CSV table of C-alpha atoms and ligand atoms in Angstrom, one decimal:
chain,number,residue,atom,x,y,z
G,24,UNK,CA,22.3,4.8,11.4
G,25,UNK,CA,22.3,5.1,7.4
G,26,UNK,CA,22.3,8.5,6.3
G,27,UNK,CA,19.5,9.0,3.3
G,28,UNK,CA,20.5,11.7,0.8
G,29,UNK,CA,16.5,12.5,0.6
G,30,UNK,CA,14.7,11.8,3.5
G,31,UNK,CA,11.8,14.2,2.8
G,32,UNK,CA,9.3,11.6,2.7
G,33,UNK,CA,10.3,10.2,6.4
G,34,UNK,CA,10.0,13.8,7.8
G,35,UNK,CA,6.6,14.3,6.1
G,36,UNK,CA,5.4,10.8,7.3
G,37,UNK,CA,6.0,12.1,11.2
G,38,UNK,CA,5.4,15.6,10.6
G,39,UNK,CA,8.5,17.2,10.4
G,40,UNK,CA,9.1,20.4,9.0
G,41,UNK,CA,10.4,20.1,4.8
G,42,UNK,CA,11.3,21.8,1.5
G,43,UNK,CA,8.6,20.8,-0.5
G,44,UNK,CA,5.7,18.4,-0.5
G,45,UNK,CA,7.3,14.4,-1.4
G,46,UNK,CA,5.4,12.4,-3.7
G,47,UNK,CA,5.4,8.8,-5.0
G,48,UNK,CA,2.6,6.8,-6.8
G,49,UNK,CA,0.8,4.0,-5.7
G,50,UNK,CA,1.3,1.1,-8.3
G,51,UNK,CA,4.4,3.4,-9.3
G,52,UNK,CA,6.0,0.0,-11.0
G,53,UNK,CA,4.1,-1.5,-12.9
G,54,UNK,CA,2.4,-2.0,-16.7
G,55,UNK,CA,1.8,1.5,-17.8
G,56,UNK,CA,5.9,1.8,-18.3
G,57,UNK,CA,7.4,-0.2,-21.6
G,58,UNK,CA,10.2,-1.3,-19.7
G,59,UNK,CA,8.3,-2.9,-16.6
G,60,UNK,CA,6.5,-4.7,-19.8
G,61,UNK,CA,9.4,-5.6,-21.2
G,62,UNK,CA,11.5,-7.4,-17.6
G,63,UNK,CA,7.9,-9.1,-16.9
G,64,UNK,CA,8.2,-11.0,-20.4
G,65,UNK,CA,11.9,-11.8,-19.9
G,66,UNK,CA,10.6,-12.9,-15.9
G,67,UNK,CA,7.6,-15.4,-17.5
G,68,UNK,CA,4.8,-13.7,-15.8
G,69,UNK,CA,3.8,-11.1,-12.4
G,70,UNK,CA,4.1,-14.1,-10.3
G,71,UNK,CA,8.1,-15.0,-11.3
G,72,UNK,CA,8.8,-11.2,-11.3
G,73,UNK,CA,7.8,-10.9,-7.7
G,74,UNK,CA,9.2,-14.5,-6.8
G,75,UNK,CA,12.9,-13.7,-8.2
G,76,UNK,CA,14.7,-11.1,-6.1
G,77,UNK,CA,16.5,-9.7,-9.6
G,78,UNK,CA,13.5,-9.0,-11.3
G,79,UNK,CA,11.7,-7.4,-8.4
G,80,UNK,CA,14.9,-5.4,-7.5
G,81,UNK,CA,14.9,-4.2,-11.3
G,82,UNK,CA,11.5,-3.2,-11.4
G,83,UNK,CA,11.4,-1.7,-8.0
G,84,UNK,CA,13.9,1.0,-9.6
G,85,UNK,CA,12.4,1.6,-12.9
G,86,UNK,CA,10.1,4.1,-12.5
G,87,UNK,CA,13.1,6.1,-10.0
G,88,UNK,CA,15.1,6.1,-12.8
G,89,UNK,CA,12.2,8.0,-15.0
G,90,UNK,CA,10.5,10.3,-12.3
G,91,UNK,CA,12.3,12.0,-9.1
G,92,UNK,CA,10.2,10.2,-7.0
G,93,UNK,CA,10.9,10.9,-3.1
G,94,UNK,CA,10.1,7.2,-2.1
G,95,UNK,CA,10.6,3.3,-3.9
G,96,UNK,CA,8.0,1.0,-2.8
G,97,UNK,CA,8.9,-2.7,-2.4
G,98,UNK,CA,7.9,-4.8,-6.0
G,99,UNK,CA,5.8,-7.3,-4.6
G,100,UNK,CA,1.8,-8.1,-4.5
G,101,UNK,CA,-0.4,-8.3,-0.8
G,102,UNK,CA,-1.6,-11.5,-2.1
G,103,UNK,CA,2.2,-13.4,-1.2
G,104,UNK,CA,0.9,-14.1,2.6
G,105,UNK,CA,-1.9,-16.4,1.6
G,106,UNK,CA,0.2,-17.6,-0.8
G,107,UNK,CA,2.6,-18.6,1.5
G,108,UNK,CA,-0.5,-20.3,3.4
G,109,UNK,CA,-1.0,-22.5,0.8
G,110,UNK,CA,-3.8,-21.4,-0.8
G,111,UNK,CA,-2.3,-21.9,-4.1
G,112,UNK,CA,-2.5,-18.1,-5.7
G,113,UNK,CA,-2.1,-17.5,-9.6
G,114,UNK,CA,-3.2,-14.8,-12.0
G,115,UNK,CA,-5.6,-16.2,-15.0
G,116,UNK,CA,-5.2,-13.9,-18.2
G,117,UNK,CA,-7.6,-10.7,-18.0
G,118,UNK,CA,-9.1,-11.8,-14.8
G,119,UNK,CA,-6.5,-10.7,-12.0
G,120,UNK,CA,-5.8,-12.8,-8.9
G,121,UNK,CA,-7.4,-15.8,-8.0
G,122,UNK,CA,-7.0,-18.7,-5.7
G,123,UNK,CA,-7.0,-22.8,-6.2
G,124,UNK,CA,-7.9,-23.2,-2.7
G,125,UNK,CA,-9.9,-21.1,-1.9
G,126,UNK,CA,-11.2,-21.4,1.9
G,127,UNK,CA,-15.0,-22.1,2.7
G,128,UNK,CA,-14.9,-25.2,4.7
G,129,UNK,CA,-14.6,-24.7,8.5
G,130,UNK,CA,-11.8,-27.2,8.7
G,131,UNK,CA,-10.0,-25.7,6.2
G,132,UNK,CA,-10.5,-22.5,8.0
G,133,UNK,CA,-9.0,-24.1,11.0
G,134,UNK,CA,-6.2,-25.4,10.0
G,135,UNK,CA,-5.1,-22.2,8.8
G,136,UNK,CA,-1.5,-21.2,10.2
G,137,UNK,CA,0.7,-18.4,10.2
G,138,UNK,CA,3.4,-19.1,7.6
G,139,UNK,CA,7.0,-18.2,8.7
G,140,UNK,CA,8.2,-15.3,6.8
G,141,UNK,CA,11.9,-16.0,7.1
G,142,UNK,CA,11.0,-19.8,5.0
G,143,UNK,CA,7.9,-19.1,2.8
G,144,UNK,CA,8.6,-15.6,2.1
G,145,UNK,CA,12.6,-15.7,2.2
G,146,UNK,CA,12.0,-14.2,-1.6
G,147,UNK,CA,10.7,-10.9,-0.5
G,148,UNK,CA,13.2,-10.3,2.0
G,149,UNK,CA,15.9,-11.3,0.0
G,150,UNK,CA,13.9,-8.6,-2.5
G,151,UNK,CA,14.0,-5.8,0.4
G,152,UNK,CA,17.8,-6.4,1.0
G,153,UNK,CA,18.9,-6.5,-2.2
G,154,UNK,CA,16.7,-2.9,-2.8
G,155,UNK,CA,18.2,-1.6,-0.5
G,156,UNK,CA,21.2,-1.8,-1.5
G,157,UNK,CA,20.8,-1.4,-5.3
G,158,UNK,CA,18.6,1.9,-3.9
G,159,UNK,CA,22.2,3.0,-1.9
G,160,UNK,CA,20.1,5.4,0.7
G,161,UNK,CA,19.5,7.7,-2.3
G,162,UNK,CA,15.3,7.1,-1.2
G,163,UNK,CA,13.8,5.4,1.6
G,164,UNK,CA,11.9,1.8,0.6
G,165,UNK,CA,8.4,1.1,1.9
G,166,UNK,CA,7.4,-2.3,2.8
G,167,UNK,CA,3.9,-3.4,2.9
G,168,UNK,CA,1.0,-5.3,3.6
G,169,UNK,CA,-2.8,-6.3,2.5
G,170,UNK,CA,-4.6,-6.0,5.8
G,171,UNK,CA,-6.4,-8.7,7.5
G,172,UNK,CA,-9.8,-8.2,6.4
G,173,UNK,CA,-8.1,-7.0,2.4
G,174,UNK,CA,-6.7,-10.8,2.4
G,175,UNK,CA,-9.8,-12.8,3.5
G,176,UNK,CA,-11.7,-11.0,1.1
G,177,UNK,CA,-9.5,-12.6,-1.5
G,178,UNK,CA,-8.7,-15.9,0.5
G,179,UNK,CA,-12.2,-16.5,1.2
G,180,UNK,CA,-13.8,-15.5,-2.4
G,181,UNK,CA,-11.1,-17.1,-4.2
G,182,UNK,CA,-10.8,-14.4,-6.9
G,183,UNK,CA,-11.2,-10.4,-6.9
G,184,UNK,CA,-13.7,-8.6,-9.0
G,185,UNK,CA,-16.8,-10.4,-6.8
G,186,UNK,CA,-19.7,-8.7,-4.7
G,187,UNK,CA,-18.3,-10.3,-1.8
G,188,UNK,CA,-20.8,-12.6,-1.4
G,189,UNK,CA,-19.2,-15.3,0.0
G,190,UNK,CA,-16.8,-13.2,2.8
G,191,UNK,CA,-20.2,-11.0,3.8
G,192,UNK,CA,-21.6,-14.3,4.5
G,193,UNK,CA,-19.2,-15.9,6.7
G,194,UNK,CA,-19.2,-12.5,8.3
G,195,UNK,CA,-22.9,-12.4,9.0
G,196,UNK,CA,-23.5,-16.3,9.4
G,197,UNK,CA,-20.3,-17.5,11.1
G,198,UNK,CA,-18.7,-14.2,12.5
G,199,UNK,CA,-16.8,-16.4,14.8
G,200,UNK,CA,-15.3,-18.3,11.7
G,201,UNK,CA,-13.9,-14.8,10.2
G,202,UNK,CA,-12.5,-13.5,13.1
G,203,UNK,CA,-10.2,-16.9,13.5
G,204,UNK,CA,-9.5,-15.9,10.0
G,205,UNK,CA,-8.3,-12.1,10.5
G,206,UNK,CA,-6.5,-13.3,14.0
G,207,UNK,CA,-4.4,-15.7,12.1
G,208,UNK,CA,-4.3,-13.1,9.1
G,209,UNK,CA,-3.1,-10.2,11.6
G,210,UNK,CA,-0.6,-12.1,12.9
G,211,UNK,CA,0.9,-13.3,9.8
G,212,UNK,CA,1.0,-9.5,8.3
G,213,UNK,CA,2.8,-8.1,11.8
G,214,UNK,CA,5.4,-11.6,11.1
G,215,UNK,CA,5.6,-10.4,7.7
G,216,UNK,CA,6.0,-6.7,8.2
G,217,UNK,CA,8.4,-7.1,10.9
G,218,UNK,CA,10.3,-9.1,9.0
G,219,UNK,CA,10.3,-7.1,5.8
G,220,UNK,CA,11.3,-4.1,8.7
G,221,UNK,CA,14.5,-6.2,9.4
G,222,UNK,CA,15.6,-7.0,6.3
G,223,UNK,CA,15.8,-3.2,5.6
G,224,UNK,CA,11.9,-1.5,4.7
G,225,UNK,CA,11.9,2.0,5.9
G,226,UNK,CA,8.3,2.6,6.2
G,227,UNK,CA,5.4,0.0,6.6
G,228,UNK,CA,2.4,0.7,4.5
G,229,UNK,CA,-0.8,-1.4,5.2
G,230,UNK,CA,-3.3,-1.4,2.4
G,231,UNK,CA,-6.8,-2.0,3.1
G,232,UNK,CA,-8.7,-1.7,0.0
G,233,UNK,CA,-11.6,-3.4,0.8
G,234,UNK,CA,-12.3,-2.2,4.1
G,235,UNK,CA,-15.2,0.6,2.8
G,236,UNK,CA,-17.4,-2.4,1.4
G,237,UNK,CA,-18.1,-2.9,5.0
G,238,UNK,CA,-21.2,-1.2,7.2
G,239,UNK,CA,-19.6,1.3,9.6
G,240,UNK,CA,-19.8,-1.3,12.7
G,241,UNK,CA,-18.3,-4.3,10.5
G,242,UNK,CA,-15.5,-2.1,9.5
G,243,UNK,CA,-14.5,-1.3,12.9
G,244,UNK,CA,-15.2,-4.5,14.2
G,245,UNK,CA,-13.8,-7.0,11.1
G,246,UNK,CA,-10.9,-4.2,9.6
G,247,UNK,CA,-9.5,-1.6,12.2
G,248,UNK,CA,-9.5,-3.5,14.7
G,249,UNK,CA,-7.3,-5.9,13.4
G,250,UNK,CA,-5.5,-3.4,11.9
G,251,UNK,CA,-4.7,-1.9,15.5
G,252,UNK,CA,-3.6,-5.1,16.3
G,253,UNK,CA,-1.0,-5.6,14.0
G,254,UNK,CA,0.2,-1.6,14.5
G,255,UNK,CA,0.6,-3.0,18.3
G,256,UNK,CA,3.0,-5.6,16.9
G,257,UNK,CA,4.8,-3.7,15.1
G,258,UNK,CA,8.7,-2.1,15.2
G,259,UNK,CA,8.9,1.3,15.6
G,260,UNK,CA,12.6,1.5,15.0
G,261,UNK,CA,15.5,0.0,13.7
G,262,UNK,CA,18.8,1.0,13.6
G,263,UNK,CA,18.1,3.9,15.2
G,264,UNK,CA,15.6,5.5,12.7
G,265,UNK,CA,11.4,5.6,13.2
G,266,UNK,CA,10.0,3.4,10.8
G,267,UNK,CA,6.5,5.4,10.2
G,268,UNK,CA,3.5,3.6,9.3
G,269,UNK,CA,0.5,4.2,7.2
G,270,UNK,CA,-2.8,2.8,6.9
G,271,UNK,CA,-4.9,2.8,3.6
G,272,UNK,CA,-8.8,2.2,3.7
G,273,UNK,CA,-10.4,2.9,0.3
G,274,UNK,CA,-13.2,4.6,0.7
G,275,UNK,CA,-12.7,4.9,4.4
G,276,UNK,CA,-13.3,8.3,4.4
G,277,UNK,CA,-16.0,8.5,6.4
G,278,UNK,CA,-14.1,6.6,9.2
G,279,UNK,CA,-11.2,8.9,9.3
G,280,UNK,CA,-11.1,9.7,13.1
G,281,UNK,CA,-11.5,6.2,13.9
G,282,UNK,CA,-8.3,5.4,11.5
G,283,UNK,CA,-6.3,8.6,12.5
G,284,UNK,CA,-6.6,7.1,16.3
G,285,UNK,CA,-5.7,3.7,15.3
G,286,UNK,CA,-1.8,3.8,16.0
G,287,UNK,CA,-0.4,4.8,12.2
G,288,UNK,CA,1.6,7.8,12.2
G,289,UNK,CA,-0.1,8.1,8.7
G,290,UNK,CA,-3.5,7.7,6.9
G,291,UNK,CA,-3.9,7.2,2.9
G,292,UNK,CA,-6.8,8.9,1.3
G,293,UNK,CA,-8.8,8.0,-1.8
G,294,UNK,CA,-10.1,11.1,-4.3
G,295,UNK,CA,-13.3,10.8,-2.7
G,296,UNK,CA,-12.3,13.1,0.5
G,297,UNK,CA,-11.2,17.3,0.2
G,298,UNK,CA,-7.8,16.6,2.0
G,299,UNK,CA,-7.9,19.9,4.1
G,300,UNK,CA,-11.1,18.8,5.5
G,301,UNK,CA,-9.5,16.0,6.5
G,302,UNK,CA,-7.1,17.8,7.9
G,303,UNK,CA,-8.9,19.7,9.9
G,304,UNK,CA,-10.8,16.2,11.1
G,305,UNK,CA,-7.7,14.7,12.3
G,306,UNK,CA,-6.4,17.7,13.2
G,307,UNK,CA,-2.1,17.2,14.7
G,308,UNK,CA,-2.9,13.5,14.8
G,309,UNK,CA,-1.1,11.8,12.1
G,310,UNK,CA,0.0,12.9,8.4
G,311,UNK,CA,-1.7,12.3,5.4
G,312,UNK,CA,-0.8,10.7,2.3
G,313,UNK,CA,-3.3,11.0,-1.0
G,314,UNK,CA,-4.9,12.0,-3.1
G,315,UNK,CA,-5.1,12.9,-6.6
G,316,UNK,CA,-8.0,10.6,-8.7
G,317,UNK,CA,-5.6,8.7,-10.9
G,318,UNK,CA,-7.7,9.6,-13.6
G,319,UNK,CA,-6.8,12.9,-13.5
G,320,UNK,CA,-3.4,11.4,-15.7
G,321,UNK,CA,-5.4,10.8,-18.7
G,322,UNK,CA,-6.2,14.7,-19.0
G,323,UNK,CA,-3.4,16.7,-20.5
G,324,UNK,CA,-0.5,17.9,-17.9
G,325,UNK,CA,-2.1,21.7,-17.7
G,326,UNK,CA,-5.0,19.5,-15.9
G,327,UNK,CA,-2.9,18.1,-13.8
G,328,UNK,CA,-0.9,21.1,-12.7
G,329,UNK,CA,-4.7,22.5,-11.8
G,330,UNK,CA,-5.4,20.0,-9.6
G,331,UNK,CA,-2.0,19.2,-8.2
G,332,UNK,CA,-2.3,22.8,-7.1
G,333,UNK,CA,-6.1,22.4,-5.6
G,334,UNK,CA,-5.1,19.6,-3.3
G,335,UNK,CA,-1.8,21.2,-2.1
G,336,UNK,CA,-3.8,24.5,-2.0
G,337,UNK,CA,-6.1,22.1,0.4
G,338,UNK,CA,-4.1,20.7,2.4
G,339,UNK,CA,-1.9,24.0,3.3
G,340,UNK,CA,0.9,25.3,4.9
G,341,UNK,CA,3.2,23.1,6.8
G,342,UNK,CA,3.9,19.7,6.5
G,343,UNK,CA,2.6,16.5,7.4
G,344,UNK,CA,1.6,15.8,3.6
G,345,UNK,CA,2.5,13.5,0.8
G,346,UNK,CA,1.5,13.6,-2.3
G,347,UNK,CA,-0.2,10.2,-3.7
G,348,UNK,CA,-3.2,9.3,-5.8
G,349,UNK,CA,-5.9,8.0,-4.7
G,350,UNK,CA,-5.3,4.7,-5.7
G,351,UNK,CA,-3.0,2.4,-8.1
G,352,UNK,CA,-2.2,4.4,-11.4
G,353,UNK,CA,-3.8,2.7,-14.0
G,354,UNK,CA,-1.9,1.0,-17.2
G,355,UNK,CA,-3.5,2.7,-19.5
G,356,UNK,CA,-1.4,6.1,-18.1
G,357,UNK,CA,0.9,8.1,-20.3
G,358,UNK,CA,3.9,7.8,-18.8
G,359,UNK,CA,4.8,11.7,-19.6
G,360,UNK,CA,1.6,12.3,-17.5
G,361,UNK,CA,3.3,11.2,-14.6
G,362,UNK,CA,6.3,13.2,-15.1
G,363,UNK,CA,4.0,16.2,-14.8
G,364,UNK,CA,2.7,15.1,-11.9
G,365,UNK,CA,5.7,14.9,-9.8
G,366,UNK,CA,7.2,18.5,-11.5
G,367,UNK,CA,4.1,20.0,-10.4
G,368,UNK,CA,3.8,18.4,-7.0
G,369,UNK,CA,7.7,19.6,-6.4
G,370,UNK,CA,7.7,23.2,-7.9
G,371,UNK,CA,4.2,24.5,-6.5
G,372,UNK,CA,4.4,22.9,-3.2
G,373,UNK,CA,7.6,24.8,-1.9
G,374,UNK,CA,5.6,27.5,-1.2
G,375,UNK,CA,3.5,25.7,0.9
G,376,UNK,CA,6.8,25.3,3.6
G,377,UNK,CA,8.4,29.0,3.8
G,378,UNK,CA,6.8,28.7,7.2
G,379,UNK,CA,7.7,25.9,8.8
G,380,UNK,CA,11.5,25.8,8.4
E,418,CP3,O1,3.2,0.3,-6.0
E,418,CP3,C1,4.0,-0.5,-6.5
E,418,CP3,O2,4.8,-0.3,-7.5
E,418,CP3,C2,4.3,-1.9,-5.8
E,418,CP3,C3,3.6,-3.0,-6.3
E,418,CP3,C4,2.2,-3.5,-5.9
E,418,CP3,C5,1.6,-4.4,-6.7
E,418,CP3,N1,0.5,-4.8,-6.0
E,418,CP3,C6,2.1,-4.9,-8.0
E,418,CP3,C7,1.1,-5.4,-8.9
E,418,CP3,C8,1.5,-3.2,-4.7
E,418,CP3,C9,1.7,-2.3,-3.6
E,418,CP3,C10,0.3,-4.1,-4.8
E,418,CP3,C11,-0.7,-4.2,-3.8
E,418,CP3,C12,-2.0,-4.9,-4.1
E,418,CP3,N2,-2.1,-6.1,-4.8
E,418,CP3,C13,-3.2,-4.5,-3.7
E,418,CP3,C14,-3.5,-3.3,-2.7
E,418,CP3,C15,-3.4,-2.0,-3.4
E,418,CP3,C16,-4.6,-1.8,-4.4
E,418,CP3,O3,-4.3,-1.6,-5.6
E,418,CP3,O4,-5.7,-1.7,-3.9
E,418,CP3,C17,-4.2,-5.4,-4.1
E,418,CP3,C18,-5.7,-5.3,-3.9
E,418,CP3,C19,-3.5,-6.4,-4.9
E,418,CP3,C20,-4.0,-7.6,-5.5
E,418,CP3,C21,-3.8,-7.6,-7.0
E,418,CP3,N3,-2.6,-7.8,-7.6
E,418,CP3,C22,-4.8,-7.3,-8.0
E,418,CP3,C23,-6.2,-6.9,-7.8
E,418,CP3,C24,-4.1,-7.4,-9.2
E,418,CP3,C25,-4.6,-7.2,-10.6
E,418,CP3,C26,-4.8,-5.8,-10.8
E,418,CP3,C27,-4.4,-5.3,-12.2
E,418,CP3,O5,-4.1,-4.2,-12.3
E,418,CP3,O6,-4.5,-6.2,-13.2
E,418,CP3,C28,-2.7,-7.6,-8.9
E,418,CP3,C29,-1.6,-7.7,-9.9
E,418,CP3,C30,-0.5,-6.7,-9.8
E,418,CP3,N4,0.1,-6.4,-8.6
E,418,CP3,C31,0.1,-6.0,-10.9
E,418,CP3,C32,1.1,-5.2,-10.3
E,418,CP3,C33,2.1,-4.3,-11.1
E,418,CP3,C34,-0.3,-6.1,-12.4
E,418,CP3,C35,0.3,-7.5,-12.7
E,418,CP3,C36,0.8,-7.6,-14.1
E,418,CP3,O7,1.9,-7.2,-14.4
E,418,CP3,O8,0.1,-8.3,-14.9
């Protein structure tokens, strides 16, 4: 058993009584701080920072050293498993991730395997292990995942940014074609995760951002269920400690029940949902994790003490909640802005858990 000097982010995760509200950012690493800038130039580019264990270990514990975050989150992208797959990923200049090979030719689709992690993706673990370390318990890490559905999206348009053209046809045209795809894809991620678990990840995050561009019976059909799958696979401990899980659907507010009885222990909410009616919806089910709009950072930090306060005003007494946005934080964020954020979250949410100690 390892002993972390703050664990409030664990206890939140399965509901355990805490101090104060934890919070860390989604995207907490990343290009709206001079210094992540400044190791990606040394690394070459995203893909070399994420690819050499240094450089992700050095940005991983960049934005800890500016913010008392309560959590790090592995420096890595979701985009590594179909990379590993050999579908040849690389980021074009302005234009975000896209593929060489991208798959559209059932025999392609076919041949698709699940790549071992401990070979094609030895880079991230070595990343994970050498976090930890750096990290010495003062944090937990969180390990992560695109979900199945999140990767074909990418895999099978080649690039983000589209209308999903090509993926919404395969999934009306050849369903059969997709679901080999998210079996293989499911499979890989529960490898992946399991893996990442091993090497020393504290918590396993599964992001599904694309999920809520699907019809209510497509997502449950060509997301969650696959998402079930891979919570099925997954460890719940290691060395003695719960390794909580959370599942994040953008826009998949309007499926909450159906995530909340999926298997996570956690759900992540976009700024689209009030979190104490989602509360009340999922009722002792799981925690939740969310959900400031990140845009709220451009406004000045009075604003963002105002709504800090309205979502932990939302969400209540007790715990069971940590603080996130609603999605990444955008680069264009001052990074004194987040530094409110957390003070805020931190001071006004003590009062929140007089009552459950
Ligand atoms: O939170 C963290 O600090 C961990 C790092 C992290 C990155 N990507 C680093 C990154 C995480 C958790 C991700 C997940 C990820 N990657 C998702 C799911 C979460 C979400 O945002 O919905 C998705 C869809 C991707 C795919 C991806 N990677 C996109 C669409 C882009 C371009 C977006 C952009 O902001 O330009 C990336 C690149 C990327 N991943 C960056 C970072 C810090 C920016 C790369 C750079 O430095 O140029």
């Amino acid at each position: 058993m390892t002993t972390l000097k703050n664990d409030t982010l664990l206890r939140a995760l399965l509901k355990q009584p805490v101090e104060y509200t934890p919070v860390w950012l989604m995207r907490q690493a990343g290009r709206y701080l001079a210094e992540y800038n400044a190791t990606r130039a040394r690394a070459g580019d995203f893909l070399a920072l994420c690819k050499t264990p240094d450089f992700a270990t050095e940005v991983t514990l960049q934005p800890l050293a500016r913010f008392p975050l309560d959590a790090a989150i592995l420096f890595s992208d979701i985009l590594t498993i179909p990379d590993a797959m050999g579908l040849g990923l690389y980021f074009s200049q302005g234009e975000g991730p896209m593929f060489k090979h991208p798959l559209r030719e059932e025999k392609e689709i076919l041949a698709l395997a699940v790549p071992d992690p401990s070979e094609k993706l030895r880079y991230v673990l070595d990343a994970v292990s050498q976090i930890r370390k750096a990290l010495d318990n003062r944090v937990p890490l969180i390990g992560f995942s695109g979900s199945p559905f999140t990767l074909a999206c990418y895999m099978v348009e080649g690039r983000g940014g589209t209308e999903f053209r090509e993926i919404k046809t395969l999934l009306y045209q050849r369903p059969e074609l997709l679901h080999h795809i998210l079996d293989i894809n499911a499979r890989a991620i529960t490898a992946y995760l399991n893996a990442q678990i091993e090497s020393g990840a504290q918590v396993a995050m599964i992001f599904d951002t694309w999920g809520g561009a699907l019809s209510q019976a497509a997502y449950q059909e060509f997301s969650l269920r696959y998402i079930q799958q891979i919570l099925a696979g997954l460890k719940r401990e290691q060395d003695g400690q719960r390794i909580p899980s959370i599942v994040f659907t953008k826009g998949g507010g309007l499926w909450l029940e159906a995530i909340a009885a999926s298997g996570c222990d956690a759900v992540g909410l976009d700024w689209t949902i009030d979190i104490g009616e989602a509360r009340r919806r999922v009722g002792d089910k799981v925690a939740l994790q969310g959900n400031l709009d990140p845009s709220v950072l451009f406004a000045s930090p009075a604003v963002i003490t105002a709504e800090v306060d309205k979502i932990l005003t939302s969400y209540g007494n007790g715990s069971g909640h940590v603080f996130n946005l609603g999605h990444g934080i955008s680069q264009f964020t001052p990074p004194e802005n987040a530094a409110a954020l957390v003070e805020a979250v931190h001071t006004l949410s003590r009062k929140f858990h007089i009552m459950s100690n």
